XYZ file of C-alpha atoms in Angstrom:
686
model
C -0.972 29.150 -37.147
C 0.721 31.540 -34.705
C 0.923 35.246 -35.585
C 4.357 36.638 -36.347
C 3.590 40.280 -35.551
C 4.948 41.446 -32.218
C 1.873 43.552 -31.466
C -0.253 40.382 -31.467
C 1.557 39.136 -28.363
C 0.921 42.184 -26.158
C -2.026 41.144 -23.974
C -2.783 37.551 -22.995
C -6.476 38.375 -22.828
C -6.343 38.850 -26.593
C -4.514 35.579 -27.254
C -6.166 33.063 -29.522
C -6.565 29.467 -28.218
C -3.553 28.452 -30.287
C -1.422 31.199 -28.748
C -2.455 30.190 -25.211
C -1.652 26.556 -25.932
C 1.747 27.496 -27.307
C 2.733 29.613 -24.299
C 1.515 27.043 -21.743
C 3.109 24.072 -23.468
C 6.401 25.835 -24.060
C 6.633 26.878 -20.423
C 5.805 23.382 -19.201
C 8.203 21.549 -21.479
C 11.185 23.926 -21.465
C 11.249 26.872 -19.111
C 14.653 28.078 -20.367
C 13.401 28.258 -23.941
C 10.381 30.186 -22.679
C 12.587 32.669 -20.828
C 14.693 33.124 -23.971
C 11.664 33.809 -26.180
C 10.394 36.360 -23.652
C 13.391 38.462 -24.629
C 12.191 38.440 -28.243
C 8.409 38.222 -27.889
C 6.447 39.956 -25.128
C 5.216 36.653 -23.695
C 3.306 36.818 -20.400
C 5.025 36.286 -17.070
C 4.950 32.622 -15.890
C 2.791 33.709 -12.954
C 0.114 34.824 -15.396
C 0.205 31.453 -17.089
C -0.257 29.667 -13.781
C -3.005 31.995 -12.690
C -5.050 32.060 -15.872
C -4.330 28.827 -17.692
C -3.923 26.686 -14.536
C -2.403 23.922 -16.644
C -4.478 20.957 -15.598
C -4.865 22.098 -12.003
C -8.206 21.986 -10.182
C -8.942 25.610 -9.369
C -11.749 24.674 -6.983
C -9.314 22.804 -4.721
C -6.974 25.790 -4.543
C -9.874 28.100 -3.691
C -10.981 25.852 -0.869
C -7.432 25.572 0.465
C -7.127 29.350 0.334
C -10.291 29.663 2.426
C -8.816 27.332 5.039
C -5.605 29.357 5.240
C -7.442 32.681 5.438
C -9.361 31.399 8.434
C -6.037 31.025 10.226
C -6.181 27.233 10.405
C -2.543 26.197 10.953
C -3.311 22.601 9.972
C -3.391 23.701 6.315
C -0.333 25.932 6.539
C 2.288 23.294 5.622
C 2.102 20.432 3.159
C 4.017 18.041 0.936
C 3.365 17.601 -2.798
C 3.207 14.126 -4.294
C 3.458 13.205 -7.973
C 2.616 9.869 -9.588
C 1.731 8.607 -13.053
C -0.998 6.193 -14.124
C -1.106 4.304 -17.400
C -4.001 4.997 -19.777
C -5.489 3.087 -22.651
C -4.639 4.894 -25.873
C -8.022 5.309 -27.511
C -9.747 8.041 -29.493
C -13.320 8.688 -28.326
C -16.133 11.028 -29.285
C -17.663 13.109 -26.499
C -21.315 13.846 -27.383
C -21.541 16.582 -24.735
C -18.626 18.692 -25.920
C -18.898 17.349 -29.490
C -15.156 16.890 -29.618
C -12.730 14.032 -30.013
C -11.161 12.910 -26.731
C -8.151 10.830 -25.774
C -5.381 13.209 -26.842
C -2.591 14.874 -24.906
C -3.981 17.653 -22.718
C -1.868 19.722 -20.332
C -4.668 22.024 -19.246
C -4.481 24.355 -22.237
C -6.912 22.255 -24.244
C -6.462 19.531 -26.835
C -4.430 20.476 -29.859
C -6.838 20.739 -32.799
C -4.597 19.226 -35.440
C -3.996 15.953 -37.249
C -0.642 15.510 -35.571
C -2.115 15.627 -32.039
C -0.785 12.519 -30.204
C -2.945 10.170 -28.161
C -2.336 10.192 -24.399
C -0.823 7.082 -22.798
C -0.333 8.316 -19.219
C -1.986 10.558 -16.669
C 0.177 12.497 -14.229
C -1.546 13.277 -10.944
C -0.428 15.691 -8.233
C -1.672 15.796 -4.656
C -1.036 17.955 -1.599
C -0.848 16.204 1.793
C -0.947 17.846 5.197
C 2.142 17.543 7.398
C 0.975 19.002 10.708
C -2.423 17.317 10.382
C -3.647 14.669 8.000
C -5.561 15.956 5.000
C -5.280 15.313 1.267
C -6.120 17.487 -1.734
C -5.903 16.298 -5.374
C -4.342 19.242 -7.189
C -4.823 18.208 -10.812
C -3.987 15.817 -13.608
C -2.318 15.984 -17.018
C -2.628 13.726 -20.056
C 0.732 13.008 -21.718
C 2.115 10.511 -24.207
C 5.527 10.319 -22.528
C 6.982 11.354 -19.195
C 10.358 12.937 -18.541
C 12.030 14.081 -15.377
C 12.359 17.657 -16.606
C 8.632 17.803 -17.348
C 7.707 16.440 -13.892
C 10.087 18.923 -12.278
C 8.339 21.787 -14.037
C 4.917 20.487 -12.975
C 6.105 20.298 -9.375
C 7.408 23.859 -9.520
C 4.077 25.097 -10.873
C 2.201 23.247 -8.135
C 4.482 24.756 -5.482
C 3.996 28.228 -6.963
C 0.211 27.930 -6.912
C 0.235 26.716 -3.311
C 2.610 29.471 -2.221
C 0.335 32.044 -3.831
C -2.565 31.020 -1.563
C -0.428 30.911 1.588
C 0.351 27.181 1.777
C 4.034 26.448 2.421
C 5.419 23.372 0.688
C 8.105 21.669 2.772
C 8.716 18.575 0.659
C 7.932 16.832 -2.609
C 7.841 13.081 -3.180
C 8.164 10.997 -6.326
C 8.584 7.325 -7.073
C 11.984 5.679 -6.700
C 12.447 5.100 -10.422
C 14.642 6.270 -13.267
C 12.150 9.026 -14.037
C 11.993 9.995 -10.366
C 15.793 10.231 -10.209
C 15.783 12.398 -13.339
C 13.134 14.622 -11.747
C 15.278 15.040 -8.651
C 18.351 15.986 -10.699
C 16.289 18.464 -12.754
C 15.307 20.210 -9.521
C 18.911 20.398 -8.342
C 19.001 17.347 -6.045
C 22.341 15.510 -5.814
C 22.224 11.807 -4.876
C 25.931 11.167 -4.461
C 26.362 9.327 -1.120
C 29.399 11.452 -0.279
C 27.814 14.774 -1.300
C 24.053 14.520 -0.919
C 22.050 17.660 -1.694
C 18.558 16.922 -0.398
C 16.844 20.292 -1.017
C 16.161 22.662 -3.892
C 15.253 26.344 -3.941
C 11.913 27.592 -5.166
C 11.646 30.033 -6.722
C 15.187 29.415 -8.017
C 17.640 31.656 -6.209
C 15.289 32.301 -3.276
C 15.962 31.480 0.375
C 13.082 29.009 0.632
C 14.193 25.400 0.284
C 12.126 22.268 -0.253
C 13.187 18.735 0.711
C 12.982 15.853 -1.741
C 11.868 12.310 -0.886
C 11.642 9.045 -2.768
C 8.733 6.779 -1.907
C 9.872 4.302 0.747
C 7.870 1.347 -0.574
C 9.273 1.845 -4.071
C 12.775 1.927 -2.576
C 12.091 -1.296 -0.661
C 11.047 -3.000 -3.877
C 14.331 -1.972 -5.490
C 16.340 -3.271 -2.529
C 14.417 -6.537 -2.648
C 15.268 -6.865 -6.349
C 18.924 -6.077 -5.650
C 19.205 -8.719 -2.930
C 17.548 -11.302 -5.143
C 19.893 -10.400 -7.988
C 23.101 -10.588 -5.914
C 21.925 -13.512 -3.709
C 24.666 -12.664 -1.204
C 25.897 -9.290 0.054
C 28.638 -8.607 2.587
C 29.279 -5.679 4.874
C 31.929 -5.261 7.547
C 32.223 -8.993 8.217
C 28.490 -9.746 8.087
C 26.924 -11.700 5.236
C 23.289 -11.429 4.178
C 22.005 -14.454 2.243
C 18.853 -14.144 0.157
C 18.440 -17.909 0.436
C 17.578 -17.541 4.129
C 14.486 -15.540 3.158
C 13.588 -18.036 0.445
C 13.876 -20.933 2.882
C 11.726 -19.102 5.418
C 8.997 -18.413 2.876
C 9.121 -21.982 1.545
C 9.105 -23.630 4.966
C 6.352 -26.243 5.066
C 4.399 -27.142 8.148
C 6.425 -29.202 10.580
C 5.111 -31.218 13.454
C 6.561 -30.355 16.860
C 6.240 -32.651 19.886
C 6.842 -31.236 23.318
C 5.690 -31.887 26.897
C 2.342 -30.400 27.711
C 2.013 -27.551 30.147
C 2.293 -28.875 33.748
C -0.763 -26.799 34.645
C -2.826 -28.959 32.324
C -2.510 -31.921 34.719
C -0.977 -34.144 32.022
C 2.700 -33.644 32.709
C 3.668 -37.003 31.333
C 2.014 -36.597 27.954
C 3.206 -34.744 24.921
C 1.395 -32.037 22.996
C 1.408 -31.973 19.200
C 1.770 -28.656 17.401
C 2.503 -27.688 13.836
C 4.981 -24.951 13.037
C 3.570 -22.711 10.301
C 5.097 -19.593 8.709
C 2.847 -16.545 8.525
C 3.077 -15.706 4.822
C 1.504 -12.280 5.355
C 4.645 -11.154 7.178
C 6.441 -8.265 5.528
C 9.885 -9.059 4.195
C 11.667 -6.131 5.867
C 10.093 -6.406 9.301
C 10.988 -7.312 12.840
C 8.769 -10.356 12.417
C 11.059 -11.880 9.791
C 14.134 -11.148 11.924
C 12.507 -12.838 14.921
C 11.422 -15.805 12.804
C 14.942 -16.387 11.480
C 16.385 -16.223 14.996
C 13.687 -18.546 16.294
C 14.257 -21.169 13.598
C 18.005 -20.937 14.131
C 17.506 -21.718 17.833
C 15.355 -24.702 16.889
C 18.376 -26.088 15.085
C 17.002 -26.123 11.530
C 19.955 -26.559 9.188
C 18.690 -24.078 6.584
C 18.803 -21.213 9.074
C 22.201 -21.634 10.656
C 24.649 -18.734 10.255
C 21.806 -16.289 9.493
C 22.931 -13.566 11.901
C 24.006 -11.316 9.018
C 20.591 -11.684 7.361
C 18.871 -10.928 10.660
C 20.978 -7.797 11.129
C 20.179 -6.489 7.647
C 16.433 -7.167 7.916
C 16.323 -5.562 11.364
C 18.127 -2.457 10.073
C 15.642 -2.063 7.227
C 12.733 -2.576 9.613
C 14.050 0.170 11.913
C 14.378 2.579 8.989
C 10.793 1.879 7.981
C 9.695 2.520 11.571
C 11.140 6.021 11.296
C 9.708 6.942 7.911
C 6.235 5.701 8.783
C 6.039 6.667 12.438
C 5.565 3.227 13.955
C 7.314 0.959 16.423
C 9.457 2.432 19.205
C 9.377 5.934 17.688
C 5.594 6.345 17.852
C 3.446 8.288 15.431
C 5.727 11.336 15.576
C 9.334 10.115 15.382
C 10.791 13.612 14.916
C 10.653 14.555 18.572
C 13.543 15.758 20.670
C 13.692 12.518 22.629
C 13.871 10.397 19.498
C 16.123 12.456 17.270
C 19.406 11.284 18.817
C 18.443 7.635 18.324
C 17.236 8.326 14.794
C 20.411 10.203 13.919
C 22.520 7.277 15.130
C 20.349 4.889 13.123
C 20.880 6.960 9.980
C 24.646 6.929 10.545
C 24.584 3.156 10.937
C 22.500 2.758 7.784
C 24.834 4.981 5.752
C 27.898 3.081 6.923
C 26.139 -0.185 6.108
C 24.946 0.816 2.630
C 28.214 2.450 1.596
C 30.206 -0.650 2.526
C 27.868 -3.233 1.000
C 29.663 -5.479 -1.481
C 28.535 -8.260 -3.763
C 30.139 -11.703 -3.968
C 32.814 -10.294 -6.311
C 33.813 -7.568 -3.839
C 32.249 -4.717 -5.855
C 30.483 -1.906 -4.015
C 26.726 -2.116 -4.524
C 26.362 1.631 -4.016
C 28.281 2.020 -7.291
C 26.419 -0.702 -9.195
C 23.318 -0.569 -11.373
C 21.257 -1.699 -8.351
C 22.038 1.303 -6.185
C 18.898 3.460 -6.439
C 17.015 1.760 -3.608
C 19.876 2.282 -1.149
C 20.496 5.846 -2.360
C 16.803 6.598 -1.872
C 17.024 5.777 1.831
C 20.181 7.876 2.211
C 18.492 10.857 0.521
C 15.345 10.450 2.629
C 17.442 10.340 5.787
C 19.158 13.624 4.903
C 15.819 15.238 4.021
C 14.311 14.161 7.326
C 17.281 15.549 9.275
C 17.041 18.819 7.320
C 13.341 19.154 8.183
C 14.097 18.544 11.840
C 16.848 21.170 11.898
C 14.814 23.830 10.080
C 11.212 23.245 11.150
C 11.341 21.698 14.603
C 14.368 23.064 16.423
C 13.983 26.832 15.794
C 11.688 28.641 18.190
C 8.638 30.403 16.866
C 7.949 27.777 14.202
C 4.620 26.022 14.887
C 5.558 22.717 13.259
C 6.776 20.855 16.349
C 5.221 17.589 15.201
C 5.629 16.362 11.637
C 3.902 13.245 10.389
C 6.686 11.462 8.518
C 4.253 9.186 6.684
C 3.142 12.261 4.731
C 6.388 12.021 2.746
C 5.299 8.834 0.964
C 3.106 8.229 -2.079
C 0.600 6.204 -0.050
C -2.206 8.827 0.005
C -1.908 9.382 -3.744
C -1.772 5.682 -4.541
C -4.802 5.073 -2.345
C -6.612 7.823 -4.288
C -5.655 6.149 -7.566
C -6.939 2.789 -6.324
C -10.296 4.348 -5.497
C -10.271 6.070 -8.879
C -9.601 2.719 -10.550
C -12.595 1.227 -8.764
C -14.777 4.210 -9.679
C -13.833 3.800 -13.331
C -15.295 0.290 -13.288
C -12.335 -1.114 -15.189
C -9.744 -3.593 -13.996
C -7.263 -2.461 -16.636
C -6.034 0.939 -17.739
C -8.919 3.392 -18.225
C -9.350 5.627 -21.233
C -9.006 9.395 -20.936
C -12.781 9.839 -20.917
C -13.308 7.232 -18.191
C -10.427 8.658 -16.144
C -11.834 12.191 -16.330
C -15.310 11.066 -15.278
C -13.980 9.088 -12.314
C -11.567 11.865 -11.275
C -14.226 14.579 -11.239
C -16.584 12.267 -9.375
C -13.994 11.802 -6.630
C -13.120 15.481 -6.689
C -16.742 16.387 -5.999
C -16.667 14.244 -2.847
C -13.311 15.584 -1.625
C -13.940 17.388 1.672
C -10.378 18.371 2.727
C -11.452 17.355 6.230
C -8.793 16.508 8.772
C -8.270 12.773 9.273
C -9.048 11.131 12.582
C -6.161 9.979 14.784
C -6.961 6.371 13.954
C -7.442 6.759 10.215
C -3.761 6.615 9.364
C -2.355 4.968 12.462
C -1.043 2.102 10.364
C -0.573 3.745 6.987
C 2.731 1.904 6.581
C 1.042 -1.462 6.960
C -1.879 -0.615 4.688
C 0.458 0.732 2.030
C 2.540 -2.425 1.969
C -0.594 -4.545 1.808
C -1.057 -3.331 -1.743
C 2.461 -4.520 -2.649
C 2.376 -8.268 -2.283
C 5.894 -8.596 -3.615
C 7.090 -7.349 -0.230
C 5.640 -10.265 1.759
C 6.867 -13.789 2.406
C 3.863 -15.090 0.510
C 5.033 -13.433 -2.699
C 8.465 -15.033 -2.348
C 6.936 -18.462 -1.871
C 4.698 -17.933 -4.917
C 7.727 -16.920 -6.976
C 9.849 -19.938 -6.075
C 7.018 -22.433 -5.518
C 4.147 -21.354 -7.802
C 2.224 -24.634 -7.350
C -0.889 -24.255 -5.167
C -0.999 -25.666 -1.675
C -1.678 -29.327 -1.179
C -5.181 -30.623 -0.704
C -6.368 -31.549 2.727
C -5.748 -35.009 4.055
C -8.439 -37.535 3.167
C -8.952 -38.586 6.755
C -10.742 -35.346 7.678
C -13.832 -36.408 9.645
C -16.509 -34.512 7.692
C -20.070 -35.732 7.869
C -22.320 -35.918 4.862
C -24.960 -33.999 6.727
C -22.676 -30.964 6.811
C -21.226 -31.075 3.341
C -24.475 -31.789 1.522
C -27.437 -29.391 1.441
C -29.333 -29.508 4.692
C -32.284 -31.838 4.913
C -34.359 -33.157 7.758
C -33.299 -36.738 7.059
C -29.572 -36.003 6.912
C -29.677 -33.962 10.108
C -31.631 -36.653 11.901
C -29.164 -39.367 10.907
C -26.047 -37.399 11.855
C -24.370 -38.118 15.170
C -24.257 -34.910 17.233
C -20.632 -35.336 18.289
C -19.595 -35.978 14.703
C -21.715 -33.050 13.592
C -19.974 -30.727 16.061
C -16.596 -32.032 14.989
C -17.526 -31.444 11.352
C -18.416 -27.829 12.068
C -15.036 -27.391 13.742
C -13.142 -28.989 10.864
C -15.049 -26.964 8.272
C -14.282 -23.811 10.230
C -10.598 -24.755 10.182
C -10.775 -25.390 6.458
C -12.408 -21.977 5.935
C -9.607 -20.387 7.980
C -6.972 -22.083 5.811
C -8.661 -20.884 2.624
C -8.872 -17.298 3.874
C -5.229 -17.443 4.952
C -4.209 -18.068 1.336
C -5.328 -14.568 0.353
C -5.045 -12.653 3.614
C -2.397 -9.918 3.644
C -2.620 -8.999 7.313
C -0.053 -10.604 9.600
C -2.130 -10.106 12.743
C -5.416 -11.172 11.150
C -3.874 -14.332 9.706
C -2.478 -15.292 13.101
C -5.910 -14.783 14.699
C -7.553 -17.411 12.491
C -5.997 -20.424 14.189
C -5.841 -21.898 17.662
C -2.344 -21.036 18.852
C -0.051 -22.310 21.568
C -0.311 -19.521 24.121
C 2.529 -20.966 26.233
C 5.085 -20.040 23.592
C 6.706 -16.696 23.061
C 4.451 -14.715 20.720
C 5.960 -14.495 17.266
C 3.375 -13.696 14.624
C 5.749 -14.712 11.844
C 6.038 -18.278 13.167
C 2.750 -19.797 14.267
C 2.314 -22.894 16.422
C -1.093 -24.284 15.578
C -2.993 -27.434 16.489
C -4.356 -29.776 13.834
C -6.964 -32.500 13.809
C -7.165 -34.999 10.981
C -4.918 -32.861 8.813
C -6.990 -29.704 9.262
C -5.843 -26.712 11.302
C -8.013 -26.067 14.319
C -9.662 -22.639 14.130
C -9.449 -20.006 16.809
C -12.320 -19.601 19.248
C -13.576 -16.538 17.353
C -13.597 -18.304 13.983
C -15.332 -21.309 15.530
C -17.930 -19.050 17.140
C -18.709 -17.244 13.871
C -19.084 -20.482 11.933
C -21.241 -22.025 14.694
C -23.595 -19.055 14.636
C -23.661 -19.236 10.841
C -24.580 -22.924 11.022
C -27.392 -22.243 13.488
C -28.801 -19.469 11.312
C -28.538 -21.619 8.212
C -30.363 -24.528 9.820
C -33.112 -22.257 11.095
C -33.520 -20.074 8.028
C -33.368 -22.909 5.484
C -36.497 -24.457 7.011
C -38.570 -21.399 6.111
C -40.670 -22.261 3.079
C -41.336 -20.048 0.109
C -37.921 -18.420 0.139
C -36.123 -18.193 -3.179
C -32.848 -19.762 -2.093
C -29.420 -19.518 -3.705
C -30.000 -15.930 -4.743
C -27.990 -12.869 -3.801
C -30.865 -11.522 -1.722
C -31.116 -14.808 0.169
C -27.387 -14.756 0.969
C -27.630 -11.175 2.190
C -30.539 -12.155 4.412
C -28.497 -15.009 5.872
C -25.539 -12.722 6.559
C -27.824 -10.183 8.196
C -29.245 -12.852 10.489
C -25.734 -13.968 11.447
C -24.664 -10.402 12.269
C -27.787 -9.925 14.370
C -26.910 -13.037 16.352
C -23.335 -11.858 16.826
C -24.422 -8.481 18.188
C -24.256 -8.395 21.937
C -21.917 -11.367 22.107
C -18.491 -11.282 23.735
C -15.850 -9.479 21.650
C -14.382 -11.450 18.762
C -10.660 -11.621 17.961
C -9.366 -10.056 21.215
C -5.892 -9.596 19.681
C -7.334 -7.344 16.938
C -9.013 -4.719 19.106
C -7.051 -1.873 17.513
C -8.187 -2.949 14.055
C -11.796 -2.146 14.953
C -11.004 1.576 15.103
C -8.951 1.817 11.919
C -10.193 3.302 8.687
C -12.209 6.393 7.935
C -15.354 4.480 8.887
C -15.260 2.118 11.836
C -17.692 -0.197 9.992
C -15.411 -0.490 6.968
C -12.086 -1.844 8.171
C -10.360 -5.196 8.120
C -11.716 -6.201 11.551
C -15.331 -6.046 10.398
C -14.435 -7.288 6.930
C -12.793 -10.355 8.454
C -16.056 -11.213 10.215
C -18.031 -10.698 6.999
C -15.659 -12.802 4.902
C -15.650 -15.678 7.384
C -19.450 -15.657 7.361
C -19.673 -15.420 3.589
C -17.157 -18.193 2.988
C -18.809 -20.589 5.436
C -22.320 -19.966 4.117
C -21.126 -20.260 0.543
C -19.508 -23.630 1.204
C -22.518 -24.919 3.162
C -25.090 -23.907 0.567
C -23.011 -24.793 -2.524
C -20.877 -27.779 -1.547
C -20.821 -29.296 -5.032
C -19.420 -26.065 -6.469
C -16.406 -26.050 -4.140
C -15.833 -29.650 -3.066
C -15.019 -32.696 -5.139
C -16.865 -35.301 -3.103
C -15.415 -38.781 -3.381
C -15.663 -41.649 -0.990
C -12.401 -43.622 -0.909
C -12.671 -46.005 2.008
C -15.771 -44.204 3.183
C -13.941 -40.880 3.561
C -14.324 -37.522 1.876
C -11.554 -35.785 -0.044
C -11.731 -32.011 -0.398
C -10.238 -30.045 -3.230
C -9.102 -26.467 -3.013
C -11.727 -23.792 -3.139
C -12.215 -22.623 -6.701
C -13.906 -19.626 -8.238
C -13.471 -16.006 -7.373
C -11.068 -14.737 -4.744
C -12.363 -14.804 -1.217
C -11.277 -11.270 -0.407
C -12.496 -7.973 -1.793
C -10.078 -5.061 -1.803
C -11.071 -4.033 1.716
C -9.655 -7.154 3.325
C -6.875 -7.603 0.841
C -5.527 -4.221 1.929
C -5.309 -4.836 5.658
C -2.075 -5.062 7.562
C -1.026 -5.573 11.109
C -0.907 -2.758 13.545
């Protein structure tokens, strides 16, 4: 349907829709073929295509960014570009508003009006992220039926060109650590050979401006985890890392520990009973796991002897993550003059370690099919050093503080999670649903600078969405059976487990009633701990042995009758909930067991908690995390504890299998929906 006459290709303003689609698609899919045809046909300059067709880009976002730059706001002067794909449901739909069929491939030039038009199976999303200050801007999306590295490379170049045209300088681009991401890097001119790493590419090609390339750190960690699990044992320079040590740590059951009580307690001759419990929310590659392995080795557990090589490897990976996410000893801005020497030495150590890693057969892992995760860290290290040399050392350059967490896919993946929620679908959305959700989020995008606290623990929140990087995921993989039921000797009273009544309350012994509240609070804490993904929050649920060295990966908790004793904060919340329930349930005329009634109960509990002494003193920093201080995992933890306790108290038959062997109660595991919404499931330790 394209005209063959040369005079028809003179002015793009006179192009038919088919001609515009052809020029845009050809330039996106194969820029060299487009340049060749420009010698035969007077096709428009690529800049004209970007300016007029704006292949899938959101022009409104670019206009707003341009306004920020024209005001002289340096916070919007430098950015990184992120690219990520999202699977779509292949489905043809009729749009009554546009009166057109939807669900086909669309790269911004419109849907091809032909029988052979393919259905879209993926959406590619691009986002700009501030480097000097924290801001995010969704740049656009594209519907495709297949993704290639060359195509993603061309999309990235177009995004960089559009940003450069409005005065925004792109310093880095980030993709996933995958086969497609590696192909994208090679298409841009990146070389990932450990001996000859080329971490930057020129844009425009042949210009003096270079752009660094990063692989997402969390994706790289997942690949390294898979490699270690595949090889089981890796050796480097005399040290041996055993995957089995991690498996044994994750699978470690509670163990009773007897030790003399604290002399200050006045009972020097007695012994205290504690239970050693592994914090399953601990991240695999973290200092917490390294400390836990060392601690268990000192205790003399046979499974953890000779684990020094595993500890060294885990600690090295944890230090690398500290750098790339601005946490730990390097602070929020690791690329400072005082830190660079230490970071440079760390990168040298990591390169020497990765290059010399061997499997049990003596083969170099860096040359195996499981090398991409290790190569990703080596490339990221070179890119970070290049940014330091070119944008922090020279005088006259205003970027003396770079937020290294901007070089990850976390902001884009968080945007996609919100988009998934806005679409109202748990699975892959259709093109129509995706477009509606995307434009809804785009309308609420403010480009406002983030608060200092909003991304203080972006590393932890990003990993919270990847449960395969926690000890809990390893236990679930090797021991998929659910946890054991509570011991039958738990001293629960019928007055607590059954719906409240005047007779049951009157017949219940007060001491037994108080003990039942405590045990139920401990049971609630254990149920929440099954789903909790925050290392610090999980540790705060239980009464701990304060005399021991703090190690959040290994908890020492007290138990009573087989139930873990709750922390003072958990006990206080459940006690207030019990008081409110007893008082509010006596009010007649209320339609109980409805959503409105539960909300009223929760509101009464929160009102009682206001003005009380601070809860969870070890989680003070959590209170100020998140874009809204009322919507973070500190406040969500309080809400979930209240909800779980009230739900159990008002619906005991739904959750508990009440039997009376020998006059005792046996409790089954809590059934039904998960206890945590996404807000609490996404929290991590600070």
